Coordinates of C-alpha atoms in Angstrom, one line a residue:
Chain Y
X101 CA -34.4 -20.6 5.3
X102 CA -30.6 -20.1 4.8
X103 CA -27.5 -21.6 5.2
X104 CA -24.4 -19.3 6.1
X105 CA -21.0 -20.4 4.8
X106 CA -17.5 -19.0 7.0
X107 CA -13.9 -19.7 7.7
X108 CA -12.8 -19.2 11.4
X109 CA -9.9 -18.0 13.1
X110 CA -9.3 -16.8 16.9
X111 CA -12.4 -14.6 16.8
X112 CA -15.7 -15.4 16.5
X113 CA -16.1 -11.8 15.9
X114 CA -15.4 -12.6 13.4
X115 CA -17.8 -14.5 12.0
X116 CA -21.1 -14.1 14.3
X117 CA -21.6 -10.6 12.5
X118 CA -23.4 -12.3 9.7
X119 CA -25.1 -14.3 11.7
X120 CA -26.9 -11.6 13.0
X121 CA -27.2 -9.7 9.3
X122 CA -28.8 -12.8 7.6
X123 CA -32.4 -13.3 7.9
X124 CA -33.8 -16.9 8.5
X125 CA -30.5 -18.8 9.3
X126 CA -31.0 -22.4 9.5
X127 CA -27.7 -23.6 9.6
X128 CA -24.1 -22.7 9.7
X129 CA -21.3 -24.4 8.3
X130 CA -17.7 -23.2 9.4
X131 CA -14.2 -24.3 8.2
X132 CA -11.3 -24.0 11.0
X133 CA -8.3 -25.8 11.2
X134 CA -5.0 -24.9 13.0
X135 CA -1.3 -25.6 12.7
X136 CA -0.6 -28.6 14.6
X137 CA 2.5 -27.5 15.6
X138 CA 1.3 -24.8 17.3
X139 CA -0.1 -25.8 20.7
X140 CA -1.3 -21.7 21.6
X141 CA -3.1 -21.8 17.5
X142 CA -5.1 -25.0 18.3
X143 CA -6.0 -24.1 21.7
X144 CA -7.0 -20.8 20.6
X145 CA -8.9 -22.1 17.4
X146 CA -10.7 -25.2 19.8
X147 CA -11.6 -22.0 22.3
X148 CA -13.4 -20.1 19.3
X149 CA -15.0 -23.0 18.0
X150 CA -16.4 -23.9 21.4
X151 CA -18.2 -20.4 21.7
X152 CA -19.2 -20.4 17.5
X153 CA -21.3 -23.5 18.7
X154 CA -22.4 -22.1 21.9
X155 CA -23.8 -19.1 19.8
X156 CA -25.6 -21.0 17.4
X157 CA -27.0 -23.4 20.3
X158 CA -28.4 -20.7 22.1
X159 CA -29.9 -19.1 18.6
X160 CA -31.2 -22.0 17.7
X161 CA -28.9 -22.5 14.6
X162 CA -28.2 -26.0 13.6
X163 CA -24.1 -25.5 12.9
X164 CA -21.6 -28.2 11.1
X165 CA -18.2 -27.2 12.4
X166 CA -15.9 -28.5 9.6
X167 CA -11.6 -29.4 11.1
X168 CA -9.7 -28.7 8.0
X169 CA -7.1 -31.4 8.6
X170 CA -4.5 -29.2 6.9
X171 CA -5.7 -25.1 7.6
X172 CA -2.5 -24.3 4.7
X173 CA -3.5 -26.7 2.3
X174 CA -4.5 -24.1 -0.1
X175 CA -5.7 -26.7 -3.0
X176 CA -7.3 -29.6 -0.7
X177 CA -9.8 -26.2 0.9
X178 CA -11.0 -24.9 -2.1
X179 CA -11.9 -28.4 -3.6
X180 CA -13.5 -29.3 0.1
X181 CA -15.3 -26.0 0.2
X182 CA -16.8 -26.3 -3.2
X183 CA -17.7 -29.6 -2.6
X184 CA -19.9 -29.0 0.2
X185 CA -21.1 -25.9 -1.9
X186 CA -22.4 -27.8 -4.5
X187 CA -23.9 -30.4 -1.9
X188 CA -25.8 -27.9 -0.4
X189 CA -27.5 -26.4 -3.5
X190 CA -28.2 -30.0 -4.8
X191 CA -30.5 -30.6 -1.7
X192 CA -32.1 -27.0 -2.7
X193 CA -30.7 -25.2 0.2
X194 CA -30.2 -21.3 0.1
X195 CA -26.5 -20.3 0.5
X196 CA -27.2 -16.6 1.6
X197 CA -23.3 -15.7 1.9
X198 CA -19.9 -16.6 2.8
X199 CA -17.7 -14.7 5.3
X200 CA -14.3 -15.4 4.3
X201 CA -12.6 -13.2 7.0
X202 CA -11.5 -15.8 9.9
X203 CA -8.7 -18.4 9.8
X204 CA -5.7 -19.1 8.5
X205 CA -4.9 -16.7 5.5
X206 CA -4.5 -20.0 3.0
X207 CA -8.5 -20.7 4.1
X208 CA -9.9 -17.2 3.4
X209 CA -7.9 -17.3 0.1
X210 CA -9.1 -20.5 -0.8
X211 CA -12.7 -20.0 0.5
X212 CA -12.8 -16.7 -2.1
X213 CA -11.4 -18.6 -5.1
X214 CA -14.3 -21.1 -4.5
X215 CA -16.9 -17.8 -3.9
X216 CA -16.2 -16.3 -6.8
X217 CA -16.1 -19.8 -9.3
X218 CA -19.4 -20.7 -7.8
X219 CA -20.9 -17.3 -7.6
X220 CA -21.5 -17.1 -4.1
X221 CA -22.3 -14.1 -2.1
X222 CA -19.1 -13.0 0.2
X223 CA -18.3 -10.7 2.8
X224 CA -15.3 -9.3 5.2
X225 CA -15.7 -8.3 8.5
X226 CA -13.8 -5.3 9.2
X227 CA -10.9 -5.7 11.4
X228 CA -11.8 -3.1 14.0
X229 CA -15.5 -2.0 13.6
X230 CA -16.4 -5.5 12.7
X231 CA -18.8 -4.2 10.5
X232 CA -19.7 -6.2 7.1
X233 CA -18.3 -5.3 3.9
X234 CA -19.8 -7.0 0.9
X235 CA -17.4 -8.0 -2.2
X236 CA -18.7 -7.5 -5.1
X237 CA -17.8 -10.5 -7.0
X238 CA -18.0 -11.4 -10.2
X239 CA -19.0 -15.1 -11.1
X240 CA -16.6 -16.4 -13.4
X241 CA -19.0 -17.9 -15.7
X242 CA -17.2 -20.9 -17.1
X243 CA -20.0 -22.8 -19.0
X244 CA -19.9 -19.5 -21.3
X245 CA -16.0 -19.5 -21.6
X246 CA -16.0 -23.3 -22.4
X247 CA -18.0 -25.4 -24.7
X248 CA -19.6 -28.5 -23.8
X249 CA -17.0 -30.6 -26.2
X250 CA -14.3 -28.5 -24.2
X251 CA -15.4 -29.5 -20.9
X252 CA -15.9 -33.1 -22.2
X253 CA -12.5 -33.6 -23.2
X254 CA -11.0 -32.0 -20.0
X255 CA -13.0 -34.6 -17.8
X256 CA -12.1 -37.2 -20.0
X257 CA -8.2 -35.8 -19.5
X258 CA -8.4 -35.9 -16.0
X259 CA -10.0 -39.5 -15.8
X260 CA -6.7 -40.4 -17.2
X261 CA -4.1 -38.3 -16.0
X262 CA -1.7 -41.0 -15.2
X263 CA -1.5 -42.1 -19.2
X264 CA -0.1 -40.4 -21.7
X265 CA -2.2 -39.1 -24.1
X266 CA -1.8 -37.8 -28.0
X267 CA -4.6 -36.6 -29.7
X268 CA -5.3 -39.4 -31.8
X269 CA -6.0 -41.5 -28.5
X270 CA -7.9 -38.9 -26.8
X271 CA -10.2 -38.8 -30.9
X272 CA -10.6 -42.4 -29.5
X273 CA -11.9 -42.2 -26.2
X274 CA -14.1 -39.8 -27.0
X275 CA -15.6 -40.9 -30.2
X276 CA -14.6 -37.9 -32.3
X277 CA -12.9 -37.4 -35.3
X278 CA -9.0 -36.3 -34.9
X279 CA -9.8 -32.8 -37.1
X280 CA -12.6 -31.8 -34.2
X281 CA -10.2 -32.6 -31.7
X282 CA -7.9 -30.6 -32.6
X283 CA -9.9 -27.7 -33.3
X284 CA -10.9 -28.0 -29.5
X285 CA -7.3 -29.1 -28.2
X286 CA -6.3 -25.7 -29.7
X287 CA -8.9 -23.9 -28.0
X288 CA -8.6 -25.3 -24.6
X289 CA -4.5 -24.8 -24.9
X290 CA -5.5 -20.8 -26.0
X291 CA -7.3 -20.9 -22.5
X292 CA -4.5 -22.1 -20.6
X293 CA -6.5 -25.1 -19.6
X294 CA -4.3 -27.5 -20.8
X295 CA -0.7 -27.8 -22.9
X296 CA 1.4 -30.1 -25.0
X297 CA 4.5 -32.3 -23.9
X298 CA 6.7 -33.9 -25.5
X299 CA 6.0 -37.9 -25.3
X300 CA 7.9 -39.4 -22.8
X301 CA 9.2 -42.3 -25.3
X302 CA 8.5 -40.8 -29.0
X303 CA 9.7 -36.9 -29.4
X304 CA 7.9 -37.3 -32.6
X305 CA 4.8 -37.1 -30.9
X306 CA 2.9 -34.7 -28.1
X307 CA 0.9 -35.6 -24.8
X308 CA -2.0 -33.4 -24.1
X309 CA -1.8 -32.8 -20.5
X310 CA -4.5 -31.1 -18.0
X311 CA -3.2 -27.9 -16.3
X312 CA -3.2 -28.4 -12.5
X313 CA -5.1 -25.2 -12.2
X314 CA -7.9 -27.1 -14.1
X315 CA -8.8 -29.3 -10.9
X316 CA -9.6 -26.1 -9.2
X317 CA -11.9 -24.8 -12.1
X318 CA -14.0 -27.8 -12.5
X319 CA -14.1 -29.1 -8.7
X320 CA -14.0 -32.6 -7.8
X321 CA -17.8 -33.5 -8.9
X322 CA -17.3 -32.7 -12.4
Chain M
X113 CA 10.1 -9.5 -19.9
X114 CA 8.0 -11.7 -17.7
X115 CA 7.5 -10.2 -14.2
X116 CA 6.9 -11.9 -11.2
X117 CA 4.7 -10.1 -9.3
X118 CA 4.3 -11.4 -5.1
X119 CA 1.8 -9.5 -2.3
X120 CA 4.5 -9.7 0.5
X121 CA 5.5 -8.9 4.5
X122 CA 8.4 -9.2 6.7
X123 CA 9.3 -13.3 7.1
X124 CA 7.4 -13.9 4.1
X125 CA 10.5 -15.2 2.6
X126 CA 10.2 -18.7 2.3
X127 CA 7.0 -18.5 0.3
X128 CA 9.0 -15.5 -2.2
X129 CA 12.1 -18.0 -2.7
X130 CA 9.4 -20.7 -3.5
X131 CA 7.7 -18.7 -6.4
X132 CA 11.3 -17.2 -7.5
X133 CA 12.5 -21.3 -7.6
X134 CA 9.3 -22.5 -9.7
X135 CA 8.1 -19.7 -11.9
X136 CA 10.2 -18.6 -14.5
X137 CA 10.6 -14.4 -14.4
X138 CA 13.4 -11.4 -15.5
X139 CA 12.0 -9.0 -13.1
X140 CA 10.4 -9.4 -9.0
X141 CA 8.3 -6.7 -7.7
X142 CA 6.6 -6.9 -4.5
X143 CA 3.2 -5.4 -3.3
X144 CA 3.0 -4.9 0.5
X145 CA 1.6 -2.2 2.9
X146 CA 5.0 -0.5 3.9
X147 CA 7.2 -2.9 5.4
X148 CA 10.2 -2.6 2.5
X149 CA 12.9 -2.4 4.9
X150 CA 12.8 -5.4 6.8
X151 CA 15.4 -7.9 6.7
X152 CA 13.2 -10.8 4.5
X153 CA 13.1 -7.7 1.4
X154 CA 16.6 -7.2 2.5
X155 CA 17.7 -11.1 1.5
X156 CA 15.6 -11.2 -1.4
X157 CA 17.3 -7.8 -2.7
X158 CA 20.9 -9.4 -1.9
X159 CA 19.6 -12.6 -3.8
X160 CA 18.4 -11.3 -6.7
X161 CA 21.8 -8.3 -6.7
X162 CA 23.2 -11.6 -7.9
X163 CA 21.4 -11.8 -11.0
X164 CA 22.0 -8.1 -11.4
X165 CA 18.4 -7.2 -10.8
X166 CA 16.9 -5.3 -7.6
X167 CA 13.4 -5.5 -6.2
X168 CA 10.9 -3.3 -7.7
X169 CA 8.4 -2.7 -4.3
X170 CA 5.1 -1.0 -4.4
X171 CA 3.4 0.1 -1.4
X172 CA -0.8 -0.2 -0.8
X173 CA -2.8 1.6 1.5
X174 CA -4.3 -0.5 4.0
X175 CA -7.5 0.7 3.4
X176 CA -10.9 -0.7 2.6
X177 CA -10.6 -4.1 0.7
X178 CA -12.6 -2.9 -2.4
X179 CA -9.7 0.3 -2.5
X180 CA -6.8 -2.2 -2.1
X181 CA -8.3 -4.5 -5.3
X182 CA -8.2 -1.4 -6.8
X183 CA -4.5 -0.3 -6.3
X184 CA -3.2 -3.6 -6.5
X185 CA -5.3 -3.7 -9.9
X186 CA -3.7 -0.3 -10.7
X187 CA 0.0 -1.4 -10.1
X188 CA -0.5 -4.7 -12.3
X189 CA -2.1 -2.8 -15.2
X190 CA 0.6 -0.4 -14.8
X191 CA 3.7 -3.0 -14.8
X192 CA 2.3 -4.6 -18.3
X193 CA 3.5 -1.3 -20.3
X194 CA 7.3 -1.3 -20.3
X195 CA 8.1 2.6 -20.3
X196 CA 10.9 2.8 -21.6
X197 CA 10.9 0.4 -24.2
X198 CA 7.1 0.8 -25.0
X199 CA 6.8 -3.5 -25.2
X200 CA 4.4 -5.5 -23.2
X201 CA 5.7 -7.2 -20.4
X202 CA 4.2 -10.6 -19.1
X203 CA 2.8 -10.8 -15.9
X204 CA 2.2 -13.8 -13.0
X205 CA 1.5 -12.4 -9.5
X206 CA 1.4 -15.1 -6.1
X207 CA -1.1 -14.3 -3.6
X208 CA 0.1 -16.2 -0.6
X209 CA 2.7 -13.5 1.2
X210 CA 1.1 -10.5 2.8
X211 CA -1.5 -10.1 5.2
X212 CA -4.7 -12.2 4.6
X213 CA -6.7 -8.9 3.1
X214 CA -4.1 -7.8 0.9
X215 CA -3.5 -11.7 -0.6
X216 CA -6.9 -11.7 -1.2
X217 CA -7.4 -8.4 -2.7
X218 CA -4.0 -10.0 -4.8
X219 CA -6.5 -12.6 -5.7
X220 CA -9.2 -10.9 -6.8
X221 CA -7.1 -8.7 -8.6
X222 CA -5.6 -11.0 -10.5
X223 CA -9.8 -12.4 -11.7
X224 CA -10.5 -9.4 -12.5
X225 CA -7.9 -8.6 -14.9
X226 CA -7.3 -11.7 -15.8
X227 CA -3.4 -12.3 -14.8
X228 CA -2.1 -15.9 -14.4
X229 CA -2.0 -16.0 -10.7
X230 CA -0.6 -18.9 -8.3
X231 CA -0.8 -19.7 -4.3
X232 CA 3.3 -20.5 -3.8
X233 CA 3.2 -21.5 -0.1
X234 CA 5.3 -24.7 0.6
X235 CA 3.8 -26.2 -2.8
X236 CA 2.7 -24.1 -6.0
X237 CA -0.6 -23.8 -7.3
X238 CA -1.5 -22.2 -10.4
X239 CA -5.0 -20.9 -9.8
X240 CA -7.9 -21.6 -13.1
X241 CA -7.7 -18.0 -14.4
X242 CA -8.8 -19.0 -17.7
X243 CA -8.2 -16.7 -21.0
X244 CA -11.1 -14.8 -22.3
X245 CA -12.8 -15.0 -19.1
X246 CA -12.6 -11.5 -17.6
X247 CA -15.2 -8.9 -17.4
X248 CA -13.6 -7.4 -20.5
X249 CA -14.1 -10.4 -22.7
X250 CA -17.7 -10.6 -21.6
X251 CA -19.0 -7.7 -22.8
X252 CA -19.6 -5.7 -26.0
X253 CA -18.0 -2.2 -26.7
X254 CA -21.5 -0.7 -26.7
X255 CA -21.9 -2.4 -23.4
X256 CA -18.6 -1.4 -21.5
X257 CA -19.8 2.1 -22.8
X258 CA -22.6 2.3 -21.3
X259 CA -21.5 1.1 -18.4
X260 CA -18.8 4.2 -18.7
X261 CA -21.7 6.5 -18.8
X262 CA -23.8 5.2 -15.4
X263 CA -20.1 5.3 -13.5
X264 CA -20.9 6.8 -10.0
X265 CA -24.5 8.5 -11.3
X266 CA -27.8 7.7 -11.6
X267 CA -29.0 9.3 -15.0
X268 CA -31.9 9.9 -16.7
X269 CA -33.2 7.6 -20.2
X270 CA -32.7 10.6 -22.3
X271 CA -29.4 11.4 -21.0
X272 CA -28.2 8.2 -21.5
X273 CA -29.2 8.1 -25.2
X274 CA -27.2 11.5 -26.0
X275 CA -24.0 10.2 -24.3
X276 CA -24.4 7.1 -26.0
X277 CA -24.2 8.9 -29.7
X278 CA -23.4 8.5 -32.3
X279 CA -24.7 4.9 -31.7
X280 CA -28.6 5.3 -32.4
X281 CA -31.7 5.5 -29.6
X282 CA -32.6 1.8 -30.6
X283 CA -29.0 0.7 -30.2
X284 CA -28.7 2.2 -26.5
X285 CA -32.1 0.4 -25.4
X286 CA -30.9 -2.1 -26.5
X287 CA -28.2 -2.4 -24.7
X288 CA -29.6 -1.1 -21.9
X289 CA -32.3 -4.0 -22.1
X290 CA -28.9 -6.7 -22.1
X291 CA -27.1 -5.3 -19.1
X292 CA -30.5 -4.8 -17.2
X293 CA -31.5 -9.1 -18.1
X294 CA -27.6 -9.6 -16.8
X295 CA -28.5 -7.5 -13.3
X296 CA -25.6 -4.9 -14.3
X297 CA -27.7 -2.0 -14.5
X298 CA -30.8 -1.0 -12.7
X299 CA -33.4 1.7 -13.6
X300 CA -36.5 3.4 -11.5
X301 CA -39.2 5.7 -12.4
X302 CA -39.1 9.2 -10.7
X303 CA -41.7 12.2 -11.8
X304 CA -42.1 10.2 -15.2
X305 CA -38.8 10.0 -15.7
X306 CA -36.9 6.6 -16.1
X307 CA -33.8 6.4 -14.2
X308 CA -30.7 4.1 -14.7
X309 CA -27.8 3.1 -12.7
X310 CA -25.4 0.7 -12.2
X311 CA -26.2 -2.1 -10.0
X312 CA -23.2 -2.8 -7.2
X313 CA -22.5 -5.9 -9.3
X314 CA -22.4 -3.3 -12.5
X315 CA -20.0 -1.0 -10.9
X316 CA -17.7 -4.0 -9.8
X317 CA -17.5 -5.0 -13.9
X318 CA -17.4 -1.2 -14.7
X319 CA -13.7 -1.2 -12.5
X320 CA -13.1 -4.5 -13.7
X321 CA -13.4 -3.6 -17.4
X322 CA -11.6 0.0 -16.8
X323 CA -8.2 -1.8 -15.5
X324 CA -8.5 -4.6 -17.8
X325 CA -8.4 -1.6 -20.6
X326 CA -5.0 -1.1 -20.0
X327 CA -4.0 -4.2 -20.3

């Protein structure tokens, strides 16, 4: 049994398509979300929804709509979306694919980022013919691009984003001499995963600091 | 020279001045599907006339997504050479104007060859486009030509062994035997011959590793 992953706009043309392309469907799990402001988007979003449901009722499909409180909140979607990602294949479920063509054009952006860093199966539905177009994506494997040290210190950096860190005190909280830090410090800034600022009350010394882009590579589990 | 790189449409503007504001650049280019006349290109132009720069604009086909991944892929490899000067310029391309298949062509684009991309729409995010994480990185020079050698074709063993010379018949099993345990490459046996091609996941890192080339 399978679980199908989407985003969802005005159509549910959209998104059905792979319903009816993926065998053993158990569930479906669907992000939609509209602009507030917009009385017309939320109707129209609430009118889609409705029949999504409907679908899945009458299939037989058990079906977690999910109200994105914020449909252009590009960072909050990917980090939600992974989330329930990585939920789903902890309780050994089968994510069969994501359709990423629906909703707001932040939430198929953001539901792709998270496709491709958890190597997830994705697919469009074309515009007109509505027919299914698989993207061939490859999984960014990050466990190979950084080492277990490297991935240590980043979580460690993130625990403690609010202090400012030097080297020596990051050596400290993680039990490691200054030398191997900085072998890894030098590594990770290589990367682009983090960088060096100047401290805020010494210009002697340097802070290391977390890129923001590493929230999005590590998800909010790790 | 750094260049900004932004997918872009008419009234995209607001998200363009945001990325122009926050990222530091010399030169803006746009990628949209034809609309370079409107009057949000028009006010961008006019702002960045100030700074005695115009607005480099290249148009995609709004075709299939795979083709637009590839064009946009095309334009960015393509911007890193400085023609005239022959120097490398520096490249950071925002998704978020557009239409929602050509931002997320952008997006893919920018994984594949490994640009620094961001999402600029009322805040900025850099996306985790790490370095030394493209398809190019990945894999071996033996591999990547091997992988030149399957492009659109299913070929016979033997074959495959003469285009891989002067590396030895050892050597190209070898390989093979790597990118077949990493699902690139697939093979079947037809009249007692073994046949290999790439897998759909194998073509997508034989592009990948093509643009990334010229990078």
């Amino acid at each position: 049994m399978a679980v199908v992953f989407g985003t969802l706009g005005y159509r549910p043309k959209s998104l059905i398509p792979t319903l009816k392309s993926t065998r053993n469907v158990e569930k479906l799990v669907f992000y939609c979300g509209a602009d507030k402001d917009d009385p017309d988007a939320v109707r129209r979003v609430a009118e889609a929804k409705k029949e999504v449901i409907d679908y899945c009722a009458h299939m037989g499909i058990a079906v977690d709509p999910v109200d994105l409180p914020d449909p252009f909140d590009f960072k909050s979607i990917v980090l939600r979306i992974r989330a329930d990602l990585r939920k789903h294949r902890k309780e050994g479920k089968t994510i069969a694919v994501f359709n990423i063509a629906g909703g707001t054009r932040p939430t198929s952006s953001a539901a792709l980022l998270a496709c491709i860093l958890e190597g997830i199966p994705t697919v469009y539905i074309h515009d007109v013919t509505y027919e299914e177009i698989p993207l061939p994506l490859l999984r960014i494997e990050y466990s190979q691009v950084l080492s277990g040290e490297e991935r240590e210190i980043l979580k460690v950096l993130r625990a403690n984003r609010g202090t400012d860190i030097t080297e020596v005190g990051l050596a400290r909280l993680i039990n490691k001499h200054k030398a191997t830090v900085n072998h890894h410090i030098k590594n990770l800034i290589a990367k682009g995963a983090i960088r060096l600022d100047k401290h805020p009350q010494d210009s002697r010394k340097r802070v290391v600091r977390v890129e923001e882009s590493t929230d999005l590579l590590l998800g909010d589990d790790e | 020279m750094r260049i900004l790189v932004s997918t872009f449409t008419d009234g995209d503007d607001s998200k363009i001045l945001l990325a122009m504001r926050q990222l530091p650049y010399g030169r803006l280019v746009l990628i949209g599907l034809g609309d370079a006349d409107g009057p949000s290109i028009q006010r961008i132009r006019k702002l960045e006339g100030l700074s005695g720069n115009d607005v480099g604009y290249r148009e995609i086909d709004a075709g299939q997504f795979m083709e637009m991944v590839d064009s946009i892929s095309e334009e960015l490899t393509a911007l890193v050479l400085d023609k005239e000067t022959g120097s490398r310029n520096e490249i950071a391309i925002n998704i978020s104007g557009g239409s929602k298949i050509l931002g997320d062509a952008a997006l893919l684009a920018a994984f594949r060859l490994g640009v620094e991309a961001y999402h600029c729409d009322r805040v900025v995010i850099k996306l985790p486009i790490l370095k030394g994480a493209t398809a190019k990185d990945r894999f071996t020079e033996l591999q990547v030509k091997l992988m030149d050698v399957l492009v659109d074709r299913e070929t016979s063993l033997g074959d495959v062994v003469r285009a891989m010379q002067p590396h030895s018949k050892a050597s190209a099993e070898r390989t093979i035997r790597e990118l077949k345990k990493l699902h690139i490459i697939a093979s079947r046996t037809e009249g007692g011959k073994v046949l290999i091609s790439l897998s759909p996941e194998g073509a997508e890192v034989a592009r990948a590793t093509k643009f990334a080339r010229g990078l």
